[in-house]
Short mmCIF file of C-alpha atoms in Angstrom, two decimals:
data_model
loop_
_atom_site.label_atom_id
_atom_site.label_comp_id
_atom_site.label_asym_id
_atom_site.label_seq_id
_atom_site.Cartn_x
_atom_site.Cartn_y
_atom_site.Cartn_z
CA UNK M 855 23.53 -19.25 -5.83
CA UNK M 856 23.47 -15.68 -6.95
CA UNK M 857 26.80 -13.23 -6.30
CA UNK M 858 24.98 -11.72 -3.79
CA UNK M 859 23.95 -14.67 -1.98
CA UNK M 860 23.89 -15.38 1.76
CA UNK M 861 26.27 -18.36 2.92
CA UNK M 862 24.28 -21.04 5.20
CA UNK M 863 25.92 -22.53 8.30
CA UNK M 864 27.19 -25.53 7.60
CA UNK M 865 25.88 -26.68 10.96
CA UNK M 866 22.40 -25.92 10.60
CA UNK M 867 22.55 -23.99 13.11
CA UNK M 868 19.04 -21.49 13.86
CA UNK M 869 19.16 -18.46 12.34
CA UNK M 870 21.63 -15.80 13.44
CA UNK M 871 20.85 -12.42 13.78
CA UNK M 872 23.83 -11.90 11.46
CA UNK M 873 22.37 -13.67 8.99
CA UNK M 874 19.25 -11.84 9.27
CA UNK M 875 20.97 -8.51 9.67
CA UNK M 876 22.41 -9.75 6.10
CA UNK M 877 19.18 -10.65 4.38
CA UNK M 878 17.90 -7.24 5.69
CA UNK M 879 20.23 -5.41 4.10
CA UNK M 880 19.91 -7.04 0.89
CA UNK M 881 16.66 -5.92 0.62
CA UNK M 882 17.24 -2.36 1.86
CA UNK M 883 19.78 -2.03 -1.06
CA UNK M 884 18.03 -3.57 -4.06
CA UNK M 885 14.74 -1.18 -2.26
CA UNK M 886 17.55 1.69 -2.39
CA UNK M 887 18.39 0.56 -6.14
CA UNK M 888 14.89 0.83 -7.36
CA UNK M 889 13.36 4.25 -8.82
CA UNK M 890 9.83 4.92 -8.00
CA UNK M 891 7.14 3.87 -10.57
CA UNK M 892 5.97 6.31 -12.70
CA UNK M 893 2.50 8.11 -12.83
CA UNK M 894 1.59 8.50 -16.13
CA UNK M 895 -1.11 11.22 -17.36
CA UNK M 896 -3.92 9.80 -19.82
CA UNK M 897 -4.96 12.43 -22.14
CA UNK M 898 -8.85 12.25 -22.30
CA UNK M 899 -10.79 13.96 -24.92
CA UNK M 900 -14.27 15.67 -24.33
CA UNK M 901 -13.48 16.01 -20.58
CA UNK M 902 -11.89 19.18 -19.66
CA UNK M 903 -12.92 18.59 -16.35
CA UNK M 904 -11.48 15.18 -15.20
CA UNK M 905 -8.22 13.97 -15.23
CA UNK M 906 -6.75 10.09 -15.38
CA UNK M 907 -3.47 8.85 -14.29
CA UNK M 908 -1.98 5.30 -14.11
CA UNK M 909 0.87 3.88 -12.38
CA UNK M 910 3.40 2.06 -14.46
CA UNK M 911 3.82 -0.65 -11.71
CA UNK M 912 5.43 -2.68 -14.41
CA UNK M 913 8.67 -0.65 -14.12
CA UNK M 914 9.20 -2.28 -11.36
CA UNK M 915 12.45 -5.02 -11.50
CA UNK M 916 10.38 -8.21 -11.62
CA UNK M 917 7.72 -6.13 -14.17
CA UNK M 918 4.63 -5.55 -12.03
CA UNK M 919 3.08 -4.36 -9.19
CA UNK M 920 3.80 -7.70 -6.98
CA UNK M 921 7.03 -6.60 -6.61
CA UNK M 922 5.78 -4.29 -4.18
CA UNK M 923 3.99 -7.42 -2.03
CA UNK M 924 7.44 -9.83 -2.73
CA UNK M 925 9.30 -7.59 -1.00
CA UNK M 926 7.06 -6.92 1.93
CA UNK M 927 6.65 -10.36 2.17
CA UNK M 928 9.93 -11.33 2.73
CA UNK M 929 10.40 -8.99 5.40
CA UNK M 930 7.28 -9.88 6.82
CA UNK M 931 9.11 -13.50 7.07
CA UNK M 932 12.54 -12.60 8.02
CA UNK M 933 11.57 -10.56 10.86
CA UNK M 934 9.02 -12.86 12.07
CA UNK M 935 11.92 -15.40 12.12
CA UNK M 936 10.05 -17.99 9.58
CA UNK M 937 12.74 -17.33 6.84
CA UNK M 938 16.09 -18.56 7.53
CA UNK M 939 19.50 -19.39 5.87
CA UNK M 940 18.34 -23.16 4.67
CA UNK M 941 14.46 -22.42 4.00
CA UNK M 942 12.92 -22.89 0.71
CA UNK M 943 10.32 -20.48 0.02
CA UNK M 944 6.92 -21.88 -1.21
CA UNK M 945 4.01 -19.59 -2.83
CA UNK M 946 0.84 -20.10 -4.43
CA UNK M 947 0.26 -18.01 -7.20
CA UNK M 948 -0.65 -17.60 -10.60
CA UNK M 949 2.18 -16.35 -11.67
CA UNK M 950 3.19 -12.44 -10.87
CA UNK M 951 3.67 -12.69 -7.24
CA UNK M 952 5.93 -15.92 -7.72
CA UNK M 953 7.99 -13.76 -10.50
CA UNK M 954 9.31 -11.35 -7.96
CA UNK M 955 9.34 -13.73 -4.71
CA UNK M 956 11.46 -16.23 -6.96
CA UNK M 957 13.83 -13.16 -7.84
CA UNK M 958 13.90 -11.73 -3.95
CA UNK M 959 14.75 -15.39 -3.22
CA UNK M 960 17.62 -15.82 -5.54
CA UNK M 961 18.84 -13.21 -3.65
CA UNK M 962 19.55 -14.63 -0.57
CA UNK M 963 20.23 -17.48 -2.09
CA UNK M 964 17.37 -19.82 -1.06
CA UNK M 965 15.30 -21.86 -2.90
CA UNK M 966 11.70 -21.29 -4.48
CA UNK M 967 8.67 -23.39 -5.35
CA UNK M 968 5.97 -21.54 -7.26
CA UNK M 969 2.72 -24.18 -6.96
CA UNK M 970 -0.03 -22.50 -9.93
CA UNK M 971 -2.96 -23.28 -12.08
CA UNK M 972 -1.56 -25.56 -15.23
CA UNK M 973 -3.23 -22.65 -17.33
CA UNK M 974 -0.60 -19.77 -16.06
CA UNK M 975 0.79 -18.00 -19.18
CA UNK M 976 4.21 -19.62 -20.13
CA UNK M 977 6.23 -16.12 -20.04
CA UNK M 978 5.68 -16.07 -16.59
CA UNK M 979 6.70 -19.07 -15.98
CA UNK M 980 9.87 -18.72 -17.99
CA UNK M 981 10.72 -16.01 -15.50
CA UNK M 982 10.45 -17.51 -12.35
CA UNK M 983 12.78 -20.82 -13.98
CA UNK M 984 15.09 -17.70 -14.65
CA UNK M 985 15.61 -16.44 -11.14
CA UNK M 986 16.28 -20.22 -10.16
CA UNK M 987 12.49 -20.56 -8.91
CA UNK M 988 10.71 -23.72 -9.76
CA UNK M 989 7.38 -24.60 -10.85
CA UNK M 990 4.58 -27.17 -9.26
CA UNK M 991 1.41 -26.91 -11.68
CA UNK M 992 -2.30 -28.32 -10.76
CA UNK M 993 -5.20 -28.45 -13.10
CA UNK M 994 -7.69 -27.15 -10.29
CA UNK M 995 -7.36 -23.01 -9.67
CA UNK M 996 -8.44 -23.73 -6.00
CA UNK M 997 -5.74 -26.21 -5.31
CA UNK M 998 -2.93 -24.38 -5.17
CA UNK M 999 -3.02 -23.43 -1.64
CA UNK M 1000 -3.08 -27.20 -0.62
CA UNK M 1001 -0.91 -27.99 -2.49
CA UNK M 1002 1.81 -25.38 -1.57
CA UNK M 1003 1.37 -26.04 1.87
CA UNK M 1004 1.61 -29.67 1.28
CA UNK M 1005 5.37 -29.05 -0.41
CA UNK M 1006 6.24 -27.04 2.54
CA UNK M 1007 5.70 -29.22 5.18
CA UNK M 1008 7.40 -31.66 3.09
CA UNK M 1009 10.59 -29.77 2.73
CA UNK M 1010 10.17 -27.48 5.55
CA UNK M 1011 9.88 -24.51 4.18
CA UNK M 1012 8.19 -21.70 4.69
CA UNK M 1013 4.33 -21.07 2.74
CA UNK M 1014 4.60 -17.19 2.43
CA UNK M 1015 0.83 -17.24 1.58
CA UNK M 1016 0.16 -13.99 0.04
CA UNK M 1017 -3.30 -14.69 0.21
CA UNK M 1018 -3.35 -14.59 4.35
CA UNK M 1019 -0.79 -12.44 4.75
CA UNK M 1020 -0.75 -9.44 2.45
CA UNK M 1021 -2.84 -7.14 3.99
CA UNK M 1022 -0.50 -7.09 7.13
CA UNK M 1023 2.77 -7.60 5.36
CA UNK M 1024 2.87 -4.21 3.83
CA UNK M 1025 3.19 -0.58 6.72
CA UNK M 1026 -0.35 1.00 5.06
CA UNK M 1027 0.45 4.09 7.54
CA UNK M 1028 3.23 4.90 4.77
CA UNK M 1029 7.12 3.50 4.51
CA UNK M 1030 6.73 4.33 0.77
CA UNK M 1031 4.28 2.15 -0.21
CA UNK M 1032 2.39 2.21 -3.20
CA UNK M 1033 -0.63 4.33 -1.89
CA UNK M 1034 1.68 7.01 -0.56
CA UNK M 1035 3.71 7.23 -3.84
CA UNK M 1036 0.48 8.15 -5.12
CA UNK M 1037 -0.55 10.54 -3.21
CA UNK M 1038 3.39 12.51 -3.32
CA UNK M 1039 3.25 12.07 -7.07
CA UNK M 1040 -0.38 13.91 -7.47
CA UNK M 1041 1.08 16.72 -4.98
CA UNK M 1042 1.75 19.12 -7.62
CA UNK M 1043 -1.17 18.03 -10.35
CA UNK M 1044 -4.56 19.78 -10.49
CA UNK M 1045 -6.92 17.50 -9.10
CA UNK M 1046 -4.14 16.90 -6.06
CA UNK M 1047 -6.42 14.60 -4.07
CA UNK M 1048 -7.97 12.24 -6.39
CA UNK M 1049 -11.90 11.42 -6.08
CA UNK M 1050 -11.57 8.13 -6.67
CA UNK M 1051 -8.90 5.08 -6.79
CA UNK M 1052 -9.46 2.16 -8.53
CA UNK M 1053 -7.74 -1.53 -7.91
CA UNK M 1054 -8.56 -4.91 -8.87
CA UNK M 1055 -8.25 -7.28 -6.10
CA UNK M 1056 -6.23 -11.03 -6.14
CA UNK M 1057 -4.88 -11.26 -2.60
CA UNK M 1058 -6.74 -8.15 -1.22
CA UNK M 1059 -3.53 -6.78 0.04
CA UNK M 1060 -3.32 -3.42 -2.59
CA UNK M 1061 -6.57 -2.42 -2.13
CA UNK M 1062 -5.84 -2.94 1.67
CA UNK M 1063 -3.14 -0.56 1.76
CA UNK M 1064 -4.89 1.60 -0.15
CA UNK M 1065 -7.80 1.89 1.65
CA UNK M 1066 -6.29 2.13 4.80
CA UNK M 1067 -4.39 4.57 4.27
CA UNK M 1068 -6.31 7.23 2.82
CA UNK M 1069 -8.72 6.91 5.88
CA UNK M 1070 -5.78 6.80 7.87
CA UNK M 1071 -4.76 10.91 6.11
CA UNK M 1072 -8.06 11.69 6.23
CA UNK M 1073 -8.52 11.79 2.11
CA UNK M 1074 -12.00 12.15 0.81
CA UNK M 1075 -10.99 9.66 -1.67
CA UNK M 1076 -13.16 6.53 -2.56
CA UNK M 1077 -11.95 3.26 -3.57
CA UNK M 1078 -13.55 1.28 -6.45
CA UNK M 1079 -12.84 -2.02 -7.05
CA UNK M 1080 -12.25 -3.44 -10.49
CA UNK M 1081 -13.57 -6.97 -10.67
CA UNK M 1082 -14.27 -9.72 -12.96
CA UNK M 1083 -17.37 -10.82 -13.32
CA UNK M 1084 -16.59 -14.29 -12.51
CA UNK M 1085 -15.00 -13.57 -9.05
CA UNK M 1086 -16.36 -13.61 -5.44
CA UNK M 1087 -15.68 -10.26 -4.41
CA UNK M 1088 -18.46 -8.03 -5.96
CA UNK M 1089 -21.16 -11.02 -5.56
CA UNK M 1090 -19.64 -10.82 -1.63
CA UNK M 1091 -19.69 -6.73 -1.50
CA UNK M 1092 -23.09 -7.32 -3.11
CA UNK M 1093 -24.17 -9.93 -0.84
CA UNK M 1094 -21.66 -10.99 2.42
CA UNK M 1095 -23.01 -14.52 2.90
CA UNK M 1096 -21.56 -15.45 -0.25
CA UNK M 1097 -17.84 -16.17 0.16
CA UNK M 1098 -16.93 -18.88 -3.05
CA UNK M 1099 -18.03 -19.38 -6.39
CA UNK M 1100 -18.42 -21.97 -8.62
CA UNK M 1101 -17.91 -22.68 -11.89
CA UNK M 1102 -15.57 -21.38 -14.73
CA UNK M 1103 -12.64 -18.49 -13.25
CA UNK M 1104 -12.03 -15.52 -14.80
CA UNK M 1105 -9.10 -15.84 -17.75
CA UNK M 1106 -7.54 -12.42 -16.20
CA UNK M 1107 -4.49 -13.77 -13.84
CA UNK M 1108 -3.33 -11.99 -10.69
CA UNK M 1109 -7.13 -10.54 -10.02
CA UNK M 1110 -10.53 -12.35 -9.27
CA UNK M 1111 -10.68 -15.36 -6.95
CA UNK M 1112 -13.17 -18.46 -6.60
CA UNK M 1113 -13.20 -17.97 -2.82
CA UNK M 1114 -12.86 -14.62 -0.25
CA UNK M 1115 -9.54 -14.58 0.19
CA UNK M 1116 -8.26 -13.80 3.96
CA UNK M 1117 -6.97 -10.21 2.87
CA UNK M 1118 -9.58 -9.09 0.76
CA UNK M 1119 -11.12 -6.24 3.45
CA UNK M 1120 -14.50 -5.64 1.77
CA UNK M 1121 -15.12 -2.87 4.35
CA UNK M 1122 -12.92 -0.33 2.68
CA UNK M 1123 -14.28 -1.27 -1.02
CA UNK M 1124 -16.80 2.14 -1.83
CA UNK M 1125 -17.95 1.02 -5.18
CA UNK M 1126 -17.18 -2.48 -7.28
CA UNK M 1127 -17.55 -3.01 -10.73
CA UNK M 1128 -17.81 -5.77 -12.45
CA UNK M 1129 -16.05 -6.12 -15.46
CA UNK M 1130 -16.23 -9.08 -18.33
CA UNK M 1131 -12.93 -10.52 -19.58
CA UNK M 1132 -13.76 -9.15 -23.15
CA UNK M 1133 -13.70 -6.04 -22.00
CA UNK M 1134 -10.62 -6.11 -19.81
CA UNK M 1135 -8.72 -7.32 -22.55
CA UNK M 1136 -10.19 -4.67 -25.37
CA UNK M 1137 -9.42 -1.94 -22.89
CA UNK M 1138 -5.97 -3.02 -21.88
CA UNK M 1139 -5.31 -3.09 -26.09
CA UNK M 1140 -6.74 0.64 -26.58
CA UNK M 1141 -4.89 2.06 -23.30
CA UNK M 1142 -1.43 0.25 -24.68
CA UNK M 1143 -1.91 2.11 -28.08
CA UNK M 1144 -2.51 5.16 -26.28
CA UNK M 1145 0.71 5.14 -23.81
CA UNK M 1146 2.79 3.45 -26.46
CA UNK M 1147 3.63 0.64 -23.78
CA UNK M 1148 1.99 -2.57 -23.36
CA UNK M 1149 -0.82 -3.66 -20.61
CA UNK M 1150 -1.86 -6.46 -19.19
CA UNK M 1151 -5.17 -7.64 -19.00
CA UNK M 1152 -5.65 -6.80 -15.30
CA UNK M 1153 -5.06 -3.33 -16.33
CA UNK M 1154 -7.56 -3.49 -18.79
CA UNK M 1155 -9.66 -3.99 -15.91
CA UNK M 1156 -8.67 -1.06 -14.07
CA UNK M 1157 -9.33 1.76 -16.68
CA UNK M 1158 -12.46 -0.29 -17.56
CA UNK M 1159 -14.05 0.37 -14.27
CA UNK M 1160 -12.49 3.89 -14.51
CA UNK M 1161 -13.97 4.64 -17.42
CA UNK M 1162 -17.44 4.23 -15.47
CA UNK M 1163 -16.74 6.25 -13.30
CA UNK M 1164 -15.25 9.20 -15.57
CA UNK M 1165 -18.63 8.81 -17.48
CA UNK M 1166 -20.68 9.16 -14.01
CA UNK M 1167 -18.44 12.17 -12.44
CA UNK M 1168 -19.36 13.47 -16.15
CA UNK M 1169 -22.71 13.16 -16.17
CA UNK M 1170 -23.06 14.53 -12.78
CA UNK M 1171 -21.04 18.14 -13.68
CA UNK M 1172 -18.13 16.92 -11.34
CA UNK M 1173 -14.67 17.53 -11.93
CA UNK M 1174 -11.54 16.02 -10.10
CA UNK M 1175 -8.72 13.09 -10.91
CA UNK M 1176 -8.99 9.29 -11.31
CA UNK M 1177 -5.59 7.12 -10.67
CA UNK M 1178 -5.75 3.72 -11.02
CA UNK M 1179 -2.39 0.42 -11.62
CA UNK M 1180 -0.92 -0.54 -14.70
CA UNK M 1181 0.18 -3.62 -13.24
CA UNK M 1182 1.73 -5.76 -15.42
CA UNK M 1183 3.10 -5.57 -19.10
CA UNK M 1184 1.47 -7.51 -21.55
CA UNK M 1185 4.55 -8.84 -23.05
CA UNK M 1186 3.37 -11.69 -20.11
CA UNK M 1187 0.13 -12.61 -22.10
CA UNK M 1188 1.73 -12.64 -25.60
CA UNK M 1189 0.94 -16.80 -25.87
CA UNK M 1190 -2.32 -15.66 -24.10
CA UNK M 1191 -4.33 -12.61 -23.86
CA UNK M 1192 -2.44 -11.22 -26.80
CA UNK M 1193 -2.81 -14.06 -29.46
CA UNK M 1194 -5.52 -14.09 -31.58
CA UNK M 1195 -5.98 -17.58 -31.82
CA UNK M 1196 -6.09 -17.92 -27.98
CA UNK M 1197 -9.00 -15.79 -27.70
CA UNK M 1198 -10.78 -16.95 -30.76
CA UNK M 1199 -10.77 -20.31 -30.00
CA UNK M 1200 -12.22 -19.24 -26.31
CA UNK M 1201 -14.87 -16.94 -27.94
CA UNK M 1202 -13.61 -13.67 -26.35
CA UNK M 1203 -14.91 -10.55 -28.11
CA UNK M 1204 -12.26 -7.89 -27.14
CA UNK M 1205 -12.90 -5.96 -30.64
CA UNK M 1206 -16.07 -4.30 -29.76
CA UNK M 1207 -15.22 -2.94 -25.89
CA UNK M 1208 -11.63 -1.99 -27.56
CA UNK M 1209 -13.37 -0.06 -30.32
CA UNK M 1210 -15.99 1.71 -27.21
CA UNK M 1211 -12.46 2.36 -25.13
CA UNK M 1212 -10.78 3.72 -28.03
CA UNK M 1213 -13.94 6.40 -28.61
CA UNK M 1214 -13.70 7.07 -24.40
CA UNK M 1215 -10.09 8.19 -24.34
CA UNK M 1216 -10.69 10.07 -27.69
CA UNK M 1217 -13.82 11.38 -27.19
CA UNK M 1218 -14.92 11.11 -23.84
CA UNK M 1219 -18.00 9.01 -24.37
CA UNK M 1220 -19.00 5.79 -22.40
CA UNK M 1221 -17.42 2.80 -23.76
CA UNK M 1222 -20.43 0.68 -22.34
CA UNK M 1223 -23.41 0.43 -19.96
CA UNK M 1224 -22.52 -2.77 -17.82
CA UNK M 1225 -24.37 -3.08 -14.99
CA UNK M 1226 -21.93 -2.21 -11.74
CA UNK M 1227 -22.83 -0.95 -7.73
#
């Protein structure tokens, strides 16, 4: 048990509102204890006109932008009276997401059961053993939601399922969340209301929040979504009666899914763009060199799509800002995404996009022409 912990009755009694009132508070202070996230400033060359920011989401304590969803999710429980002194905390995931929930529940002192894909990358797991979490692995992607309802039932606990309930977890009218940091942070840059946003999607629950709240200010903004090209999302935005996939998954973690997840809003999605693993993983190398801090794979992703879009608003004599996530280091992927032998023995090509994504943030050129909507 942490020194911060939450005593249980040693009745088993039902939750107390003290209790609650205590877990509450917990949460409020480590929220009070935690800076904002930086938005960082991309210098592009060749484009006078447009300007790029990420957010360092992996400032965050737990290193990424699900720390941001853990918390939300917690609340979301505790209030709706599903979390209580005694209840061990169950989440599928492949990985991120069951970082920060296993460090919000070490917190108050309850136990955690991360259920994800054998093929998660062994830093992340490291972290949630760490925080006291521990993890249930299964060969088959899909499984894991099965499966980590199956463990909570058995020790009744509590399946936080991010996948159902991140959309509705987090306040998109504001509270601080990640799309109104944006929008404070860009107050006092040139472009102040950006043109476009751009998000990968796992659970569905940031570009949710996103979306709904810049229709709920009344922004102009669009949101693009950054995909991979082997998840359901842009084959559903393309075409709505498809809803799974089949087949080989994406090797980015935390975004892309083999089946339309229950938070993924499609509705609020302007643009998707579908983006190959190579090329998540080139672009994720040349942005890292360029902000002198690592990147994940995911955000790869991001500035991929990004990129496209630059390279259209270019083309088309427009001028304006871009902000998209840096959502995870990629001190996560460095048995992974970030070993050569990894990706040489799974045929990924991340040399060529990172030499195009190099030229694009140098030069302002198009680091590819991959077909996107």
């Amino acid at each position: 048990m942490s020194p911060t912990a939450i005593p249980a009755r040693a009745d088993g009694a039902p939750v107390e509102r003290a209790w609650l009132s205590e877990a509450l508070a917990l949460i409020a202070a480590e929220a009070a204890r935690s800076a904002d996230t930086h938005l960082l400033r991309v210098p592009l060359g060749g484009l006078p006109g447009i300007d790029l920011y990420v957010k360092d989401e992996s400032a965050h304590a737990t290193g990424s932008l699900k720390h941001r969803l853990a918390r939300s999710l917690f609340l979301y429980g505790l209030c709706n009276g599903w979390i209580g002194p005694r209840t061990t905390i169950v989440e599928a995931s492949s990985g991120s997401t069951a970082v920060s929930e296993a460090y919000f529940a070490e917190a108050l002192g309850l136990p955690f059961v991360a259920v994800m894909p054998s093929s998660t990358a062994a830093e992340k797991v490291a972290e949630i053993t760490r925080y006291g979490g521990r993890c249930h692995f299964v060969e088959d992607p899909g499984a894991v939601y099965v499966a980590a309802a199956r463990i909570a039932a058995e020790t009744g606990g509590h399946f936080m399922d991010q996948f159902t309930h991140a959309e509705r977890a987090t306040d998109w009218r504001g509270n601080n969340n990640i799309a109104q940091s944006i929008f404070d942070q860009m107050s006092r840059e040139r472009f102040p209301i950006p043109r476009w946003l751009v998000v990968g999607a796992g659970t569905g629950g940031t570009s949710a929040t996103i979306g709904r709240f810049v229709r709920y200010r009344g922004h102009p903004t669009r949101l693009c979504l950054a995909d991979p090209e082997a998840s359901v999302f842009h084959r559903h935005l393309s075409d709505p009666a498809v809803t799974t996939v089949s087949g080989p998954c994406s090797i980015l973690e935390g975004i892309g899914r083999s089946r339309l997840e229950p938070s993924f809003l499609p509705q609020l999605i302007d643009r998707w763009i579908a983006v190959p693993d190579a090329a998540s993983l080139g672009a994720a190398r040349a942005l890292a060199e360029k902000l002198g801090r690592s990147c994940g794979s995911s955000t790869g992703a991001n500035l991929w799509a990004a990129a496209l879009l630059i390279r259209d608003m270019a083309e088309r004599g427009e001028t304006g800002s871009v902000v998209t996530l840096l959502c995870d280091s990629g001190d996560r992927y460095r048995s992974t995404h970030l070993d050569e032998a990894w990706t040489r023995a799974r045929g990924i090509d991340w040399k060529t996009p990172y030499t195009g994504m190099v030229a694009f943030l140098a030069h302002g050129s198009s680091p590819d022409t991959k077909t996107d909507a």
